[in-house]
Short mmCIF file of N, CA and C in Angstrom, two decimals:
data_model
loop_
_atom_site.label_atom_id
_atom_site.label_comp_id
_atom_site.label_asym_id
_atom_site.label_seq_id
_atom_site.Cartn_x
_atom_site.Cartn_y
_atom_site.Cartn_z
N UNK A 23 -75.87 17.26 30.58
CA UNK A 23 -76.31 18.63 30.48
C UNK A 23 -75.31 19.52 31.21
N UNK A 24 -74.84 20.46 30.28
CA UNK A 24 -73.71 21.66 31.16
C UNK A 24 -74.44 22.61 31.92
N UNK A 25 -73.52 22.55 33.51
CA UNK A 25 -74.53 23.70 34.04
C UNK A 25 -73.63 25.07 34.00
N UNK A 26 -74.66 26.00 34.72
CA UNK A 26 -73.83 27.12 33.96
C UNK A 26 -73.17 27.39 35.49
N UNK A 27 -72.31 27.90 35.82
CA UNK A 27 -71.21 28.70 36.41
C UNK A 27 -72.21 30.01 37.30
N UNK A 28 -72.35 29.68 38.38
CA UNK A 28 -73.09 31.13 39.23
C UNK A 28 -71.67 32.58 39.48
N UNK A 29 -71.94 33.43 38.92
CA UNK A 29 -70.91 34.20 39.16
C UNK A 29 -71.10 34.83 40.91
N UNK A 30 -70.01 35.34 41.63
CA UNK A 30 -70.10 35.76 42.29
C UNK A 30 -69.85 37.62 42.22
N UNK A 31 -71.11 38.17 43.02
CA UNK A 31 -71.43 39.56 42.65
C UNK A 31 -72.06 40.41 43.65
N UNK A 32 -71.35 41.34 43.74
CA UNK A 32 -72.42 42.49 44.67
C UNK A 32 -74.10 43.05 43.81
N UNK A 33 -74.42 43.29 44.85
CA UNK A 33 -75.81 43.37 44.31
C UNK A 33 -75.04 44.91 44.07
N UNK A 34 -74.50 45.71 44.15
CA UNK A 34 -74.42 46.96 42.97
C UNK A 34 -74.01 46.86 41.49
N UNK A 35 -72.70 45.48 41.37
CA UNK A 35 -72.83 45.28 40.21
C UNK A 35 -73.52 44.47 39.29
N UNK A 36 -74.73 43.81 39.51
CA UNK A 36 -75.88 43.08 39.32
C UNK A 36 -76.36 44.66 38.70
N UNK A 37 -77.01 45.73 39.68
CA UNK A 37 -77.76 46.36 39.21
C UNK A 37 -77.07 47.33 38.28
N UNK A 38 -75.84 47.78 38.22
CA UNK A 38 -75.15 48.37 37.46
C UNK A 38 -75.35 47.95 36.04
N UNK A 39 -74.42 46.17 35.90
CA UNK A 39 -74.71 45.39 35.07
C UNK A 39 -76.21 45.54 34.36
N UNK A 40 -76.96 45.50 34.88
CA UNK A 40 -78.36 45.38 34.24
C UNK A 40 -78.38 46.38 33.14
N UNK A 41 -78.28 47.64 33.88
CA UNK A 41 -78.96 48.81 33.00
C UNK A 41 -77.77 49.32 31.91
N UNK A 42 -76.80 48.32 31.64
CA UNK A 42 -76.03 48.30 30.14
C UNK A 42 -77.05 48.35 29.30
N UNK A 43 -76.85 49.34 28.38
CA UNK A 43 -77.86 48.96 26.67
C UNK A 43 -76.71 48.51 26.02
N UNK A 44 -77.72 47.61 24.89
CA UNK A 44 -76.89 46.86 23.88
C UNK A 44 -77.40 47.80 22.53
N UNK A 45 -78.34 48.64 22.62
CA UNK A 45 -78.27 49.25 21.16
C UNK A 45 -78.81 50.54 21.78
N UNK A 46 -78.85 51.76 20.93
CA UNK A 46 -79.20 52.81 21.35
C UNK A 46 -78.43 53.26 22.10
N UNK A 47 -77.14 53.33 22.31
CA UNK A 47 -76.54 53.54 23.11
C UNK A 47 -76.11 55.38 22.81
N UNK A 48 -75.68 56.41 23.72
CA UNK A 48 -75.50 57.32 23.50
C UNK A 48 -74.43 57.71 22.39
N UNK A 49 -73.42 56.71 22.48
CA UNK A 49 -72.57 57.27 21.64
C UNK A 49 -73.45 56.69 19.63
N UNK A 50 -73.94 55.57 19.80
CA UNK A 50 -74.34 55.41 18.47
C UNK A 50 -75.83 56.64 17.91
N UNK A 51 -76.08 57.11 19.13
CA UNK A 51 -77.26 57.69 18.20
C UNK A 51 -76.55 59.35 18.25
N UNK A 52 -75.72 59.54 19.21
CA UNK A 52 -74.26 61.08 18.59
C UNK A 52 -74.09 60.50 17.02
N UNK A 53 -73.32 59.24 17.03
CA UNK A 53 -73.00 59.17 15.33
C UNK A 53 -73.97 59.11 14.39
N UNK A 54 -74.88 58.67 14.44
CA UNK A 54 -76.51 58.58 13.50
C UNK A 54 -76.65 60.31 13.66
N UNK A 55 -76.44 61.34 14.59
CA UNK A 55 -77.40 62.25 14.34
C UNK A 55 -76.30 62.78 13.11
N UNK A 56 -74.69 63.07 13.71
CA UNK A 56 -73.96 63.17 12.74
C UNK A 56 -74.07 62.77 11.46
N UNK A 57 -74.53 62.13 10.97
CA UNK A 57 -74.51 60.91 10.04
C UNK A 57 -75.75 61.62 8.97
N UNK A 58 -76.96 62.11 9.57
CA UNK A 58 -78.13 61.85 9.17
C UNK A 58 -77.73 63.47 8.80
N UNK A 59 -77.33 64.84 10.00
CA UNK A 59 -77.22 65.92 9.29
C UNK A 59 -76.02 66.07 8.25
N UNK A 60 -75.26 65.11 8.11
CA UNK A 60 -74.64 64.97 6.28
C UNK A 60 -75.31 64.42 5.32
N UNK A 61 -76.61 64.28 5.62
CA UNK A 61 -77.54 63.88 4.95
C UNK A 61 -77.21 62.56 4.10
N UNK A 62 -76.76 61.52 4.82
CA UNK A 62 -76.74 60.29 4.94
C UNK A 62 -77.64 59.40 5.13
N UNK A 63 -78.38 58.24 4.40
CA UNK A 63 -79.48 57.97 5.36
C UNK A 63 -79.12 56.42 5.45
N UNK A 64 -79.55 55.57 6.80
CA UNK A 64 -79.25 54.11 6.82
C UNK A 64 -80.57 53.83 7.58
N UNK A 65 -80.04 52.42 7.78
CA UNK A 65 -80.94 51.62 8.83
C UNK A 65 -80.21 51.65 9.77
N UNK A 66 -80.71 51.12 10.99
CA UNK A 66 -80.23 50.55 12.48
C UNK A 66 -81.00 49.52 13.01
N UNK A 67 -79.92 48.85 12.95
CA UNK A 67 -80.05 46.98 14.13
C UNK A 67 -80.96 46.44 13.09
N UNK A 68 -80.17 46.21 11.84
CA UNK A 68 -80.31 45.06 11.21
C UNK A 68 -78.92 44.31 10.84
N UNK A 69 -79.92 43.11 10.27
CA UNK A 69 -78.64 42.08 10.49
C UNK A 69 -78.42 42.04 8.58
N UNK A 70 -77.23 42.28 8.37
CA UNK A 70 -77.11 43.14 6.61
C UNK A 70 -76.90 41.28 5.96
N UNK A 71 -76.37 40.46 6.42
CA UNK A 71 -76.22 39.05 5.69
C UNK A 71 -77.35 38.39 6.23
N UNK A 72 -78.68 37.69 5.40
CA UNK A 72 -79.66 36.64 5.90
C UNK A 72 -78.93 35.25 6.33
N UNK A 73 -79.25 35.14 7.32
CA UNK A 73 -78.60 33.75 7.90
C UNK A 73 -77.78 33.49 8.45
N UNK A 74 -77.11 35.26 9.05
CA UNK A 74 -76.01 35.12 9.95
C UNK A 74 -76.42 35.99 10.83
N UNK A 75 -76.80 35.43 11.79
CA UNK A 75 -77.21 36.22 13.26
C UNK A 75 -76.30 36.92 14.04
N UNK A 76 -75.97 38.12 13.04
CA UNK A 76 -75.18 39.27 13.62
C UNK A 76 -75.59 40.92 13.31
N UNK A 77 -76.08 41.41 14.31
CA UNK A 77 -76.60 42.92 13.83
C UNK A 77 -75.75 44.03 13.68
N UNK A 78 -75.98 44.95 12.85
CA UNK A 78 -75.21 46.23 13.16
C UNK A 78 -75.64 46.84 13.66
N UNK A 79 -75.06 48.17 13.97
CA UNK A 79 -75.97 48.92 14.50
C UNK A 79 -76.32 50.19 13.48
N UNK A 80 -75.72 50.27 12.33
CA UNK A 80 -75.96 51.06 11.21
C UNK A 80 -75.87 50.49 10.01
N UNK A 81 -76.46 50.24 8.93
CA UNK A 81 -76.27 49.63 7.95
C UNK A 81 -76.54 50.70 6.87
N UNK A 82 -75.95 50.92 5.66
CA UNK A 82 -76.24 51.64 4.89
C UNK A 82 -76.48 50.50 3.36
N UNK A 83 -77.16 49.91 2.88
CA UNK A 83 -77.86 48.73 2.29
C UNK A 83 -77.12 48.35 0.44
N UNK A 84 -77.27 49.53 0.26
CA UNK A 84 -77.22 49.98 -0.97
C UNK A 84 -75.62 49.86 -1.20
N UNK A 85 -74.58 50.54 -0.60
CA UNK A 85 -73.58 50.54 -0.17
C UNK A 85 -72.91 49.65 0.50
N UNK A 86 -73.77 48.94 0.97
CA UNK A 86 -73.33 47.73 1.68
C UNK A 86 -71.73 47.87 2.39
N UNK A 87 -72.10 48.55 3.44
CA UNK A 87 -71.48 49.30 4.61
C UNK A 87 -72.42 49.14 5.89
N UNK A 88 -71.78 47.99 6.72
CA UNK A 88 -72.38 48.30 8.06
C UNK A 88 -71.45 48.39 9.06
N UNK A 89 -71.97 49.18 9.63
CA UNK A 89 -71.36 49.91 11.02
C UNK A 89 -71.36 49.46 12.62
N UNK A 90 -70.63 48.93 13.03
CA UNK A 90 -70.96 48.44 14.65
C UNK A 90 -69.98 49.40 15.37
N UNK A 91 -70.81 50.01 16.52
CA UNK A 91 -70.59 50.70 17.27
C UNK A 91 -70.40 50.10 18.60
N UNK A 92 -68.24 49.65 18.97
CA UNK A 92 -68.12 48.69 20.08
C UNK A 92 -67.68 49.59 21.35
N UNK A 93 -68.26 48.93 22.45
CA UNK A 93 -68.06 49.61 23.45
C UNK A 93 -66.74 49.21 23.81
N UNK A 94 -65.75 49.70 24.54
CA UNK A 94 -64.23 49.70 25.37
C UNK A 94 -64.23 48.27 26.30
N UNK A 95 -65.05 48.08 26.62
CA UNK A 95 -65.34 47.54 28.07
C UNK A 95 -65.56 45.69 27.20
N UNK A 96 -66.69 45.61 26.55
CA UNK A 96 -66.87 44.69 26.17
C UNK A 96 -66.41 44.34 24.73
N UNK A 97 -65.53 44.93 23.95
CA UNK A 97 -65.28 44.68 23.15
C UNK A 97 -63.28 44.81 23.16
N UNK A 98 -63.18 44.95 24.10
CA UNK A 98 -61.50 44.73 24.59
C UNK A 98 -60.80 46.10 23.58
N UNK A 99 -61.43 47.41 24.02
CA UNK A 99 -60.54 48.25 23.58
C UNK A 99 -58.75 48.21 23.98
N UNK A 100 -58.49 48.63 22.52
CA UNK A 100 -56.62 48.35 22.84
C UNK A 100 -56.09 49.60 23.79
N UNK A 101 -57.00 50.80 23.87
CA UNK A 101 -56.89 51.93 24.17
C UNK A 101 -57.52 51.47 26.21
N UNK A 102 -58.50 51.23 26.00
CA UNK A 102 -59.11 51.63 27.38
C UNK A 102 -59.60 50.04 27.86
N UNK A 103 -59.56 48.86 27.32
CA UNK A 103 -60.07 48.10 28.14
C UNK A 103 -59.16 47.42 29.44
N UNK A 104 -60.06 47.20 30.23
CA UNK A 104 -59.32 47.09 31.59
C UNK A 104 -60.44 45.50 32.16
N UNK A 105 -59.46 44.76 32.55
CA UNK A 105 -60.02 43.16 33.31
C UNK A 105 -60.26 43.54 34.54
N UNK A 106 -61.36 43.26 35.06
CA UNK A 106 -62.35 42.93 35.98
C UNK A 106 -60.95 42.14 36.88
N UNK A 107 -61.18 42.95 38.42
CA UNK A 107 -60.56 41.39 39.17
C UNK A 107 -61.21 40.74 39.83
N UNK A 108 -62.72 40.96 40.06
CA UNK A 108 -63.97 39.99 40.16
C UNK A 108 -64.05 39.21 39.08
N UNK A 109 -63.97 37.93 39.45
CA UNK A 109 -64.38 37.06 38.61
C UNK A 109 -63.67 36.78 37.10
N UNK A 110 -62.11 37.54 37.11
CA UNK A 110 -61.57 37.91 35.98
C UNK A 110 -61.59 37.12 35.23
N UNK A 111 -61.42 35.47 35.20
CA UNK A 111 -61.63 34.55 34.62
C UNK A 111 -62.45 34.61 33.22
N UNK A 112 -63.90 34.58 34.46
CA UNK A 112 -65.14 34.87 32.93
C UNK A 112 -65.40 35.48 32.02
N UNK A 113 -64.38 37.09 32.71
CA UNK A 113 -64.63 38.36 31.81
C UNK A 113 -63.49 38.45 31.15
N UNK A 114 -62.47 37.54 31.10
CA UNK A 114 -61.23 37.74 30.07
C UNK A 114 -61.76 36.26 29.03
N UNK A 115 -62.48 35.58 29.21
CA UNK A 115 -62.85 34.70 28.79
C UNK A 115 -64.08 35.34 27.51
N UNK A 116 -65.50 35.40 28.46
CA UNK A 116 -66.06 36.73 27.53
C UNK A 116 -65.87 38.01 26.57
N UNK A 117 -65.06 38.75 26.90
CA UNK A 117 -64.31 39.59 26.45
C UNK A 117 -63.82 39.26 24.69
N UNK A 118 -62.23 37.61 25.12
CA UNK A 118 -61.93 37.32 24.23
C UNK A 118 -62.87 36.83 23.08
N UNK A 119 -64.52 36.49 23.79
CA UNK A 119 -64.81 35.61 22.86
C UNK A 119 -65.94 36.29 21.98
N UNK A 120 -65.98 37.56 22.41
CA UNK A 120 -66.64 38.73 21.33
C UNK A 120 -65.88 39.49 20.57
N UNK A 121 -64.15 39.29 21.08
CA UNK A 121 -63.22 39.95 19.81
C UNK A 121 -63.66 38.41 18.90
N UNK A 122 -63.26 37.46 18.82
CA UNK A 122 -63.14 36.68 17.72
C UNK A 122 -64.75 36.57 17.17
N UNK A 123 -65.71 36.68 17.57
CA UNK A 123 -66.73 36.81 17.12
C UNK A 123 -67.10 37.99 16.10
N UNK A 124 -66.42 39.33 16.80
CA UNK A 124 -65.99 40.24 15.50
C UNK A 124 -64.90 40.11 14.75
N UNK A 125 -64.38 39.65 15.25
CA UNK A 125 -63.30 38.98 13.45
C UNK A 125 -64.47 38.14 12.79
N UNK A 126 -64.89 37.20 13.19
CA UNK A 126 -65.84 36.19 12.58
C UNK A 126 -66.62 37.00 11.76
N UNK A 127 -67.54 37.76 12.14
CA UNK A 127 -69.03 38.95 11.62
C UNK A 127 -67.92 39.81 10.25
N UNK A 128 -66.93 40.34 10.73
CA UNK A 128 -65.60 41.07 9.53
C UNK A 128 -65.49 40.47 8.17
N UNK A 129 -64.97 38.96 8.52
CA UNK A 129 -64.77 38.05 7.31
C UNK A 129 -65.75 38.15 6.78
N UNK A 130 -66.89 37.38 7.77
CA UNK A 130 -68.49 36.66 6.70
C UNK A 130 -68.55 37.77 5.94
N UNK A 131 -68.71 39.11 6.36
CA UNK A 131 -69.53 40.59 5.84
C UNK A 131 -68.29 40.48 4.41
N UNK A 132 -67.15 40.48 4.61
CA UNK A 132 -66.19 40.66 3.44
C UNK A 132 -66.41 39.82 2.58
N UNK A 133 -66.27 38.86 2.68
CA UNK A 133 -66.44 37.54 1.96
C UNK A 133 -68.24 37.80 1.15
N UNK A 134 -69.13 38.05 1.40
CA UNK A 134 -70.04 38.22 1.12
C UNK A 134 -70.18 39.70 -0.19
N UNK A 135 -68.83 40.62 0.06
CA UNK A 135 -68.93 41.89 -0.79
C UNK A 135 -69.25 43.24 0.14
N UNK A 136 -69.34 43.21 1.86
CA UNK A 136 -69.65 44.08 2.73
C UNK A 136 -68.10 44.46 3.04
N UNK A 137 -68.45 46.09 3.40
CA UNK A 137 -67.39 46.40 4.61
C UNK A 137 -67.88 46.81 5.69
N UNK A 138 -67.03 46.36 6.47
CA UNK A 138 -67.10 46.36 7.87
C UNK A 138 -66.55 47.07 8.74
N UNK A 139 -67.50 48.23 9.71
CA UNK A 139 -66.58 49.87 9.98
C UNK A 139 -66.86 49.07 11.87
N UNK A 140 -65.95 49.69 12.46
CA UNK A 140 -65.80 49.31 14.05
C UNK A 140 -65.51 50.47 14.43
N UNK A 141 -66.41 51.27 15.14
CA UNK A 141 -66.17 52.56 15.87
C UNK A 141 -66.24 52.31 17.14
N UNK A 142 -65.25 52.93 17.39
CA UNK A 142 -65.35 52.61 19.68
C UNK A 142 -65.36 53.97 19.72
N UNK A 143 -66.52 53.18 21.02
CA UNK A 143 -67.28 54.38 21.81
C UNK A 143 -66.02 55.59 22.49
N UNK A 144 -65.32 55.61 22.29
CA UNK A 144 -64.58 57.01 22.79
C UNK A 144 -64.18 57.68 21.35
N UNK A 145 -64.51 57.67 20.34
CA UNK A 145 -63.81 57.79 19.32
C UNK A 145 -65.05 59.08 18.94
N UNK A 146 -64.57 60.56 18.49
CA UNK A 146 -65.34 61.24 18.24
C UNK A 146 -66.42 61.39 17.36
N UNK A 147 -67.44 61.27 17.82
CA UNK A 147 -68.80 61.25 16.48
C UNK A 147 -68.62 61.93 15.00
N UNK A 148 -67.93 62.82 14.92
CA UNK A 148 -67.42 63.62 14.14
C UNK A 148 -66.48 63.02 13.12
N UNK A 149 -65.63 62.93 13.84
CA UNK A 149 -64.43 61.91 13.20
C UNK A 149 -64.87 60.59 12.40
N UNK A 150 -65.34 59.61 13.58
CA UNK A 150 -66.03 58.20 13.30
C UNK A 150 -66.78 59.09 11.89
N UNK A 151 -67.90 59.81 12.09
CA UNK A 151 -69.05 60.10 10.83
C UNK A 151 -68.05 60.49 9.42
N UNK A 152 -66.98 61.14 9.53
CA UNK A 152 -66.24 61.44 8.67
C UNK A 152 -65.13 60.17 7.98
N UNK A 153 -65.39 58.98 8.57
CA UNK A 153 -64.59 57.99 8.23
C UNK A 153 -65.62 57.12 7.54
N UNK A 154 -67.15 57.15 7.99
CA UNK A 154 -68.02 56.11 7.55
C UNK A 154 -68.57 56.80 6.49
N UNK A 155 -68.70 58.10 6.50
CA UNK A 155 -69.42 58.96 5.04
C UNK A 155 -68.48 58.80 4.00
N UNK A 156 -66.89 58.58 4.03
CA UNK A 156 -66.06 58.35 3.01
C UNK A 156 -66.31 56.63 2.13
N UNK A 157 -66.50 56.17 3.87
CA UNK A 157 -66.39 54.70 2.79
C UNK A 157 -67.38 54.52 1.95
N UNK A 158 -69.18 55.27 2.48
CA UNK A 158 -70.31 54.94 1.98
C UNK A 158 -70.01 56.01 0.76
N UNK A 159 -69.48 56.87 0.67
CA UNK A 159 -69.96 57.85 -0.65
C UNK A 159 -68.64 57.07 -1.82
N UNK A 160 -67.82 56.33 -1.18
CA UNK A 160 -66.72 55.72 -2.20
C UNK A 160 -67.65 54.20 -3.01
N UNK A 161 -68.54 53.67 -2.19
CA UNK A 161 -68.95 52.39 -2.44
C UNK A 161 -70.28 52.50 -3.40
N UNK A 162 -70.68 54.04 -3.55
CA UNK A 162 -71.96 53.87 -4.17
C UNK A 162 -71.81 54.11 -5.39
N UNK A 163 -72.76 53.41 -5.90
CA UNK A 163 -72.68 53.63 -7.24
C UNK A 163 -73.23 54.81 -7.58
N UNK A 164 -72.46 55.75 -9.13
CA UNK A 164 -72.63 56.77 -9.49
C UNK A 164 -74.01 57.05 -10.26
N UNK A 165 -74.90 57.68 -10.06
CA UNK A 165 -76.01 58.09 -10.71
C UNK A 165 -75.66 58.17 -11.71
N UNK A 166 -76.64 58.01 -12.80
CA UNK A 166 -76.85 57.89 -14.31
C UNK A 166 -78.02 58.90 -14.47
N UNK A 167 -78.09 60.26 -14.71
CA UNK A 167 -78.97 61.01 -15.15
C UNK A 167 -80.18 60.37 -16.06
N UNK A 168 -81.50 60.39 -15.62
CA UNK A 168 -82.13 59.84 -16.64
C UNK A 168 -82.10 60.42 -18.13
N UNK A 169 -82.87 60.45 -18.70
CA UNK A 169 -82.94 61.24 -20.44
C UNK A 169 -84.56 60.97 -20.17
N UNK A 170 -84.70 62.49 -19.93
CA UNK A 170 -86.45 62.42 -20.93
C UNK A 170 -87.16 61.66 -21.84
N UNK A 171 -88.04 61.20 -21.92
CA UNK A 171 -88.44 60.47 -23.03
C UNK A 171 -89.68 61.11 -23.38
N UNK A 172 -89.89 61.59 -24.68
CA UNK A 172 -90.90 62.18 -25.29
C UNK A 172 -92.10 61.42 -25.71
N UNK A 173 -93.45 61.46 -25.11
CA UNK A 173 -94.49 60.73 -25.06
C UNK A 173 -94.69 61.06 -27.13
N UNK A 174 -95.22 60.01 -27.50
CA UNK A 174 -95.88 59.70 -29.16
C UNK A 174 -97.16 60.83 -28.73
#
């Protein structure tokens, strides 16, 4: 049986650590409000492939466009991420092993007929909404006007 590794930690970054959110986070619900007054509509924190235990945090279904909204910190921004020198080990270890996990979630979603949008959290709601409304209004299919049909 593997045991696990006790990290060593100040109790400020214990409590710091804690109160991370993993969904709802400020910058994803800036892009949802964006999103929703272009009158866009999706889901949030579903998982768009059955049987692969990976969520987005926006999915648009129909379009099959989901959206993950990565933070700097834990998702190894090329722009802003910065290694811990507490414990750097675990967290360059961790770090690496949620980039290849989003390459992993990228493929499956492609391979399956999905695209796959990666917005980091410093990236303007505006902007990001203007990059994800292109791909979703390019991927949908075009309405077909019905035709009346005249009751006998």
């Amino acid at each position: 049986m593997a045991t696990m590794r006790v990290l060593e930690t100040t109790a400020a970054t214990s409590s710091r650590m804690s109160r991370q959110r993993s969904r709802d986070t400020d910058t994803e619900k800036a892009l949802r409000s964006v999103l929703h007054a272009a009158g866009l509509r999706y889901r949030v924190h579903r998982r768009p492939l059955k049987g692969v235990r990976r969520e987005a945090d926006i999915v648009f279904g129909p379009a099959r466009v989901a959206v993950f909204v990565d933070g700097c910190f834990w998702h190894g921004c090329p722009e802003h991420a910065t290694w811990p020198k507490r414990n750097s080990e675990f967290w360059r270890q961790k770090i690496e092993k949620n980039r290849v996990r989003d390459a992993d979630t990228d493929a499956r979603l492609e391979a399956a007929g999905w695209v796959s949008l990666r917005v980091w959290e410093h990236e303007s709601p505006q902007e990001a909404a203007a990059r994800v409304a292109a791909v979703v209004q390019a991927r949908r299919r075009p309405r077909v006007p019905r035709v009346p049909t005249r009751a006998h």
